[in-house]
PDB file of C-alpha atoms in Angstrom:
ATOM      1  CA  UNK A   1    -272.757  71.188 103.495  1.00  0.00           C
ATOM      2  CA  UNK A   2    -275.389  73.998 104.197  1.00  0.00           C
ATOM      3  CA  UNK A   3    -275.178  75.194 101.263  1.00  0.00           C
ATOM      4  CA  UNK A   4    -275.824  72.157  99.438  1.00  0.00           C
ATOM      5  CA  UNK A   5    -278.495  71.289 101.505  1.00  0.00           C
ATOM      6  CA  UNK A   6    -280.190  74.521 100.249  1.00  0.00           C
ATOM      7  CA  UNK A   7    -279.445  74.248  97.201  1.00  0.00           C
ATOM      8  CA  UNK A   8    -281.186  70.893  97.122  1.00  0.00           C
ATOM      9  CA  UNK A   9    -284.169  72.251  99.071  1.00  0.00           C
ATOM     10  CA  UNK A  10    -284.277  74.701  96.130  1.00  0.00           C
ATOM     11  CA  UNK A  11    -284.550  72.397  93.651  1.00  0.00           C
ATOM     12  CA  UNK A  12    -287.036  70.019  95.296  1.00  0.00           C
ATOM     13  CA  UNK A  13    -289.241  73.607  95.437  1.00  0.00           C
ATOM     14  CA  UNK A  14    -288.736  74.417  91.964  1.00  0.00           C
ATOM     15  CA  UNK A  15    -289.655  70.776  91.056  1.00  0.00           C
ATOM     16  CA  UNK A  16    -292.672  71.058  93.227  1.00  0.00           C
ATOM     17  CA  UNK A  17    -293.698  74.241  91.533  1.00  0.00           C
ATOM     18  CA  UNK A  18    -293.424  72.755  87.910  1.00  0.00           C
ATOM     19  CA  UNK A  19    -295.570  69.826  89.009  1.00  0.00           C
ATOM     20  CA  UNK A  20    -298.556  71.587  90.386  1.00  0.00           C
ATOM     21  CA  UNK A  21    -298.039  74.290  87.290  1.00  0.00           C
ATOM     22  CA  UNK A  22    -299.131  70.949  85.248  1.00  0.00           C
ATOM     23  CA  UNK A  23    -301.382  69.770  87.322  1.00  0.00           C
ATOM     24  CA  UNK A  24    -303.338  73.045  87.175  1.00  0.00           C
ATOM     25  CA  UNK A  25    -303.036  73.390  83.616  1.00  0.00           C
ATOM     26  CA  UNK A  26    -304.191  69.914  83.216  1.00  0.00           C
ATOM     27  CA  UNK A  27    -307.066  70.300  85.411  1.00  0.00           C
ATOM     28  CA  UNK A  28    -308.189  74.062  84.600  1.00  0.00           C
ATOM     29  CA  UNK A  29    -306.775  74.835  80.965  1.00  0.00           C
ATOM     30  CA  UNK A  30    -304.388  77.567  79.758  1.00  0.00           C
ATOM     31  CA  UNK A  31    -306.527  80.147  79.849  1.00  0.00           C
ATOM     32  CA  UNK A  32    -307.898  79.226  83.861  1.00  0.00           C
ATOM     33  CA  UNK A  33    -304.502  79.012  84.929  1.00  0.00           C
ATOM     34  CA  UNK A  34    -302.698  82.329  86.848  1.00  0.00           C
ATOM     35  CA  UNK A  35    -299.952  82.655  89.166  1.00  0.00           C
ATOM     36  CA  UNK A  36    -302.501  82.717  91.949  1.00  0.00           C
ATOM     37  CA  UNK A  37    -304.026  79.727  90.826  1.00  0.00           C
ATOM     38  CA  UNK A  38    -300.841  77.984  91.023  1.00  0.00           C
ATOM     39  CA  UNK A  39    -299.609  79.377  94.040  1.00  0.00           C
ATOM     40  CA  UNK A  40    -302.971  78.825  95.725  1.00  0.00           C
ATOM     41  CA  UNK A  41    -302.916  75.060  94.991  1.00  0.00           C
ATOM     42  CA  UNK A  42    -298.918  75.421  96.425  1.00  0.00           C
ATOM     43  CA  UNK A  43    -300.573  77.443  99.728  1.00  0.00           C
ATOM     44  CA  UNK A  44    -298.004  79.959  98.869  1.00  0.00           C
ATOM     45  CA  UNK A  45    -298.024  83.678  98.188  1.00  0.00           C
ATOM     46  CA  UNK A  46    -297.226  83.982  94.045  1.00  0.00           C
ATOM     47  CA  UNK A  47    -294.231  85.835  94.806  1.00  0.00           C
ATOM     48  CA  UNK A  48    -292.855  83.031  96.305  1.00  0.00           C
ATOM     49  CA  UNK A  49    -293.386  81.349  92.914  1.00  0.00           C
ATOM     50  CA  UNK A  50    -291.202  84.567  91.266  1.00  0.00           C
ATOM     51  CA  UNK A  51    -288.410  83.852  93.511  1.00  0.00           C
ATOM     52  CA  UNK A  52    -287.765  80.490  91.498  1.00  0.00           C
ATOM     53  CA  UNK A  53    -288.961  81.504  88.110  1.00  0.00           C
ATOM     54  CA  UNK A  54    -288.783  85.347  86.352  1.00  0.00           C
ATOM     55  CA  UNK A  55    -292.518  85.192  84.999  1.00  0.00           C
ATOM     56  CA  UNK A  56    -295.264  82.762  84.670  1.00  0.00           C
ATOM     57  CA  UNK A  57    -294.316  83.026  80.654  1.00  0.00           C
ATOM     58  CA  UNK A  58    -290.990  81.217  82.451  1.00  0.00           C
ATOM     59  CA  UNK A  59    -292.798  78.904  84.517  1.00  0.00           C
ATOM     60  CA  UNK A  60    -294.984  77.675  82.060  1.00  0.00           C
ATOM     61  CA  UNK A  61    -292.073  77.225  79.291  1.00  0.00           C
ATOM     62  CA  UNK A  62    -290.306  75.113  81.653  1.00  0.00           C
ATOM     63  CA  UNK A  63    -293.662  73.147  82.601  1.00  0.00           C
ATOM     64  CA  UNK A  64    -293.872  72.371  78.144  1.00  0.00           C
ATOM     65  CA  UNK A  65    -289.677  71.414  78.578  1.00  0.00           C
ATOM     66  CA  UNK A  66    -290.633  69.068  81.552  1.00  0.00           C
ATOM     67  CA  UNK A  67    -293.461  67.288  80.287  1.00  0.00           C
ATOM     68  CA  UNK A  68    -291.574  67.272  76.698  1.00  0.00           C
ATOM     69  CA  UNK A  69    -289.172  65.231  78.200  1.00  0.00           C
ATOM     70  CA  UNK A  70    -290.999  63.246  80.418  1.00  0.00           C
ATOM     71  CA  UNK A  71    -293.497  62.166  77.633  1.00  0.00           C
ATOM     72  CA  UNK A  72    -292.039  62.737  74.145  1.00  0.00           C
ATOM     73  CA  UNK A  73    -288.374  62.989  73.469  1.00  0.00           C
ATOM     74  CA  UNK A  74    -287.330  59.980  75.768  1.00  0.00           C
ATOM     75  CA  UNK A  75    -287.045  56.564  74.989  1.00  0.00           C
ATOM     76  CA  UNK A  76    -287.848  57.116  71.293  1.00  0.00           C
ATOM     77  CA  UNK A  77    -283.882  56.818  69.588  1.00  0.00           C
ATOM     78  CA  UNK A  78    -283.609  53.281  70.666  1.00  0.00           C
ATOM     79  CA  UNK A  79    -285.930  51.681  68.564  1.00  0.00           C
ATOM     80  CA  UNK A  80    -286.740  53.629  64.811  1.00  0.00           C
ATOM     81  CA  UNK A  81    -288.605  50.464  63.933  1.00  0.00           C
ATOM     82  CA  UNK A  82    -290.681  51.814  66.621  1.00  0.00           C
ATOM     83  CA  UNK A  83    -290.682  55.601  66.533  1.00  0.00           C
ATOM     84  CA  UNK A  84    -294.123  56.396  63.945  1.00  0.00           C
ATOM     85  CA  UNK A  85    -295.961  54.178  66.442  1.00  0.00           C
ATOM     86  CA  UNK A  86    -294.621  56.116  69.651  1.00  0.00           C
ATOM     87  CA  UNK A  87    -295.491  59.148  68.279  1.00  0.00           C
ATOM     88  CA  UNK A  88    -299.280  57.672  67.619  1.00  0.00           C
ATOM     89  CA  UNK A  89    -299.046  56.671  71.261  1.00  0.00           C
ATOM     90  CA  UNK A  90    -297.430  60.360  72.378  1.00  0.00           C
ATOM     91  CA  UNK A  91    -300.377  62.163  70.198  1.00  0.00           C
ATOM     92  CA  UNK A  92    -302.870  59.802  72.193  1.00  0.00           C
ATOM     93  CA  UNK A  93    -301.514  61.000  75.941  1.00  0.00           C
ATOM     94  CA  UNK A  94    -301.508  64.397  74.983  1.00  0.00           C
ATOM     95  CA  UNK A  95    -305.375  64.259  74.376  1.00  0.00           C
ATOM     96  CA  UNK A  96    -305.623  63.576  77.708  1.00  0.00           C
ATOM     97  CA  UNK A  97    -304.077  66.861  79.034  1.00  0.00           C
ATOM     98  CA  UNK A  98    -305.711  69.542  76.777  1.00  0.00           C
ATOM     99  CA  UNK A  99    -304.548  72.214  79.020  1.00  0.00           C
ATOM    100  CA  UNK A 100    -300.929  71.335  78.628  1.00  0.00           C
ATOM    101  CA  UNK A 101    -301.665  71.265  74.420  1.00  0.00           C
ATOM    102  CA  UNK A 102    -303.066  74.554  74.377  1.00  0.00           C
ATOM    103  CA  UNK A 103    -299.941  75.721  76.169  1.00  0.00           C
ATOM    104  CA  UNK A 104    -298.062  73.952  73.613  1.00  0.00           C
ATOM    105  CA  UNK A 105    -299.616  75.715  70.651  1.00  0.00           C
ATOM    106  CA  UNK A 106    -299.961  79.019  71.915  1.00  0.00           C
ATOM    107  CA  UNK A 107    -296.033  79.081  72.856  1.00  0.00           C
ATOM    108  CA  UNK A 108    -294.975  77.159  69.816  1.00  0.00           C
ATOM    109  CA  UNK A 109    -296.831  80.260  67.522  1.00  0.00           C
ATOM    110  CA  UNK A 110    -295.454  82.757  69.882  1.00  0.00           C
ATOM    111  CA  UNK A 111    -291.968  81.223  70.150  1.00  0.00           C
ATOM    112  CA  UNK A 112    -291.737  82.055  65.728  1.00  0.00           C
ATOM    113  CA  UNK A 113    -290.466  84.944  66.738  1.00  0.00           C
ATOM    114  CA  UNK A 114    -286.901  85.294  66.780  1.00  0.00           C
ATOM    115  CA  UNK A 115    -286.851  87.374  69.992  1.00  0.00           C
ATOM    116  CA  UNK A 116    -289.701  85.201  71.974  1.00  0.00           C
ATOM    117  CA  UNK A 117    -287.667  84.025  75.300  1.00  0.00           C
ATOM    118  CA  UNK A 118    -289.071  80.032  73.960  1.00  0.00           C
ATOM    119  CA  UNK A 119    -287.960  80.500  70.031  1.00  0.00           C
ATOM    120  CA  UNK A 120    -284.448  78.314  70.843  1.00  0.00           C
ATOM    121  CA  UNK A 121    -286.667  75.824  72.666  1.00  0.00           C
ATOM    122  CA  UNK A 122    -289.269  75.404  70.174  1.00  0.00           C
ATOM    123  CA  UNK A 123    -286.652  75.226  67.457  1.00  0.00           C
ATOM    124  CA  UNK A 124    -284.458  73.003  68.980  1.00  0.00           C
ATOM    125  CA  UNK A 125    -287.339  70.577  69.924  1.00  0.00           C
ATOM    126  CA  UNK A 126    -288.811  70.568  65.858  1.00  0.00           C
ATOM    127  CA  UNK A 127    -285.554  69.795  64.536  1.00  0.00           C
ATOM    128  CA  UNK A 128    -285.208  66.892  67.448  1.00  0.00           C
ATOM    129  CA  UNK A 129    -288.723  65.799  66.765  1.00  0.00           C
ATOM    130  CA  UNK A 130    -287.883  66.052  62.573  1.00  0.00           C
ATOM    131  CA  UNK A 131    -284.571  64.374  62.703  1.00  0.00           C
ATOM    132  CA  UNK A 132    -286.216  61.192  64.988  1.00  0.00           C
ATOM    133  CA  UNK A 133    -289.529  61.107  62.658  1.00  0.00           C
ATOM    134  CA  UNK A 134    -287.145  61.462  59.748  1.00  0.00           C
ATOM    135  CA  UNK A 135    -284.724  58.656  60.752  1.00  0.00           C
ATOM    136  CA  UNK A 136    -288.158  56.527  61.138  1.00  0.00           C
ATOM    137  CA  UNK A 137    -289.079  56.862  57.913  1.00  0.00           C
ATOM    138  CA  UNK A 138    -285.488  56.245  56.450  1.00  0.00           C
ATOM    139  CA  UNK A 139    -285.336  52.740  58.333  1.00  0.00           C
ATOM    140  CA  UNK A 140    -288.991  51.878  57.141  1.00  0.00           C
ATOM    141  CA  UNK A 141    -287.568  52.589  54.024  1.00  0.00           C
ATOM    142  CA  UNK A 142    -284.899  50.600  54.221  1.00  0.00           C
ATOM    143  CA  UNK A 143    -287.118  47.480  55.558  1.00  0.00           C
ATOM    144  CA  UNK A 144    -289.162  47.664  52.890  1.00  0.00           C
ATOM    145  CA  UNK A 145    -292.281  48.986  54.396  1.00  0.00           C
ATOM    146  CA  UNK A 146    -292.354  52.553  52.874  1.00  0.00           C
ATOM    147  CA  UNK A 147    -292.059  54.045  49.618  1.00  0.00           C
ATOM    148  CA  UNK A 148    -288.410  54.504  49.009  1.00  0.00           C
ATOM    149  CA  UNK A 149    -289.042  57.683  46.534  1.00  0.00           C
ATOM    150  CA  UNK A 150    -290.053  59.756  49.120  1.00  0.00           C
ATOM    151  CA  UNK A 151    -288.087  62.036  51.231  1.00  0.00           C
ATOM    152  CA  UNK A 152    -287.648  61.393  54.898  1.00  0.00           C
ATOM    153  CA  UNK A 153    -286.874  65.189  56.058  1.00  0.00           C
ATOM    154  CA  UNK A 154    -290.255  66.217  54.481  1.00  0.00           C
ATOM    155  CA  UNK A 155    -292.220  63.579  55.256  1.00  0.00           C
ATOM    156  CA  UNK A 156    -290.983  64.126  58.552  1.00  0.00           C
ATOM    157  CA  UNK A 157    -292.271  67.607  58.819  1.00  0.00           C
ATOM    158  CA  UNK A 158    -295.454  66.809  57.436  1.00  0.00           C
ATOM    159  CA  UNK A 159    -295.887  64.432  59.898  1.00  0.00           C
ATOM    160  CA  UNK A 160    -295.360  67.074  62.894  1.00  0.00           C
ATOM    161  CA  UNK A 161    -297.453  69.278  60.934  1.00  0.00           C
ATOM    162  CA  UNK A 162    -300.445  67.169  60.381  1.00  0.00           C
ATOM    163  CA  UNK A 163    -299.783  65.700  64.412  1.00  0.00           C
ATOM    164  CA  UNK A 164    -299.837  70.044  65.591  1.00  0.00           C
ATOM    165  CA  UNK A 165    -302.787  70.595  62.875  1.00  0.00           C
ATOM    166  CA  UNK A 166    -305.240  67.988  64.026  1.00  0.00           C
ATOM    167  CA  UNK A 167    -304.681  68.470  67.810  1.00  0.00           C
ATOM    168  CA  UNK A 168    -305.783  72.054  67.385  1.00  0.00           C
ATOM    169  CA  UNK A 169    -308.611  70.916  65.426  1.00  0.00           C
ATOM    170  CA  UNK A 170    -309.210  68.432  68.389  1.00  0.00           C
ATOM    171  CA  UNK A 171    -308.832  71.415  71.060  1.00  0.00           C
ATOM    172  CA  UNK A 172    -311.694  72.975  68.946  1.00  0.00           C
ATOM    173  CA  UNK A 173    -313.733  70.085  68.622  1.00  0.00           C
ATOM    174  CA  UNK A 174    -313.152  67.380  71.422  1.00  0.00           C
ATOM    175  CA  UNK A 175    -314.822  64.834  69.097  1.00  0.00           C
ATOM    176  CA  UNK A 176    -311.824  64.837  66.826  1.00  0.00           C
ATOM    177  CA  UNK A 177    -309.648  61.899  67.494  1.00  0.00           C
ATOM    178  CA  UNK A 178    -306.178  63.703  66.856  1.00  0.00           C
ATOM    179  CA  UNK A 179    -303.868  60.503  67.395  1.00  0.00           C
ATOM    180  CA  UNK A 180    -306.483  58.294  64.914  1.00  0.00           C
ATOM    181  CA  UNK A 181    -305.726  61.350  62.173  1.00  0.00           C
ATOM    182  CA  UNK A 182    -302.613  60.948  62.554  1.00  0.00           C
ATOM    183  CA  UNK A 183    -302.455  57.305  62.606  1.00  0.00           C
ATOM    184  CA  UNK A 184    -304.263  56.604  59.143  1.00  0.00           C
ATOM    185  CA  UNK A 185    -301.907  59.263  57.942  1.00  0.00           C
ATOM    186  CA  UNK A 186    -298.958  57.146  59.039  1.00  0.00           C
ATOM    187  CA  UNK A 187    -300.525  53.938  57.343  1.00  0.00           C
ATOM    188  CA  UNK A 188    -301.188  55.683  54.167  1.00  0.00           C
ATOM    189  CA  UNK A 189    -297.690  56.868  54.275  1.00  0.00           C
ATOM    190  CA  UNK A 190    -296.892  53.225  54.594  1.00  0.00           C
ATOM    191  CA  UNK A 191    -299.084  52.017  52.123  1.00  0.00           C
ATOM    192  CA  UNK A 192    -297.308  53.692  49.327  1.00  0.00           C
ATOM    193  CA  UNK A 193    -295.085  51.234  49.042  1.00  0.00           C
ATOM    194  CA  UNK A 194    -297.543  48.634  47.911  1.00  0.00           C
ATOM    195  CA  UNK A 195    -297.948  50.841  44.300  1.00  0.00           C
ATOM    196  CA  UNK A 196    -294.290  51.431  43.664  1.00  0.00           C
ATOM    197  CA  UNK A 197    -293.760  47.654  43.876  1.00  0.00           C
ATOM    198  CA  UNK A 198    -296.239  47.359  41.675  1.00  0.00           C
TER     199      UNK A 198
END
């Protein structure tokens, strides 16, 4: 029983950590986030942060897997008929937490190498993220409401990349409205239907 109860007191740490980790990174960006920022906002030592995770490289890849699947992978597989929308809606949060985008890109780069401790995550997550999008587009197909000719996988990965391109761009210039982009890009995709019925 002792054991468990540490085990849970463990966990609700860890948890803890990986909250204020985003809520530092939301409030003072990538690069104005440290260990001792983190731990400072804890009232901890940052060793005590290294007891639960090996680096801050690993603390901050498990704040992206949190906050991936608090805000983006759940609740979309329901509902294709809604997925393109909720992934307008997704782009439109993360605009709000610039920090935790930045942190996002620069892993997701890093991560293209095959020995980068994220590259399973980040791979894992774009074939997640492409097979949803791409099931989207397949079921708008099949309703009628986008171009039939065109192929899902693709289109799905063109989607990502124009949804990763223009929220860098947005990073870089705040006046950029990254989930708008990505929106008219989504109703031009659907649009396309109109001239091959035609």
């Amino acid at each position: 029983m002792a054991r468990e109860g540490r085990f849970a007191k463990g966990t609700a740490r860890r948890e803890s950590i990986l909250a204020t980790a985003t809520e530092v990174l939301a409030r003072d960006g990538y690069r104005g986030t440290s260990l001792r920022s983190i731990a400072r906002a804890l009232e901890l030592e940052p060793a005590h942060i290294l007891y639960y995770f090996d680096s801050r490289e690993d603390l901050l890849q498990n704040v992206i897997a949190r906050w991936d699947e608090d805000q983006l992978i759940q609740g979309w597989e329901p509902d294709p008929a809604l997925t393109l929308d909720l992934y307008i809606g997704a782009i439109r949060r993360n605009l709000e937490i610039p920090g935790l985008i930045h942190l996002y890109l620069i892993f997701a780069a890093e991560a293209a190498q095959s020995d980068h401790p994220s590259h399973d995550f980040f791979r894992d997550r774009f074939e997640k993220v492409r097979l949803m999008l791409a099931t989207a587009v397949e079921y708008e197909q099949n309703a009628g409401r986008i171009d039939p000719a065109i192929d899902p996988d693709r289109t799905a990965r063109l989607l990502i990349a124009v949804a990763d391109g223009v929220q860098l761009q947005a990073l870089m210039n705040p006046a950029i409205d990254a989930a708008d982009d990505l929106a008219a890009t989504i109703t031009q995709l659907r649009s396309r239907v109109d001239h091959a019925v035609s």
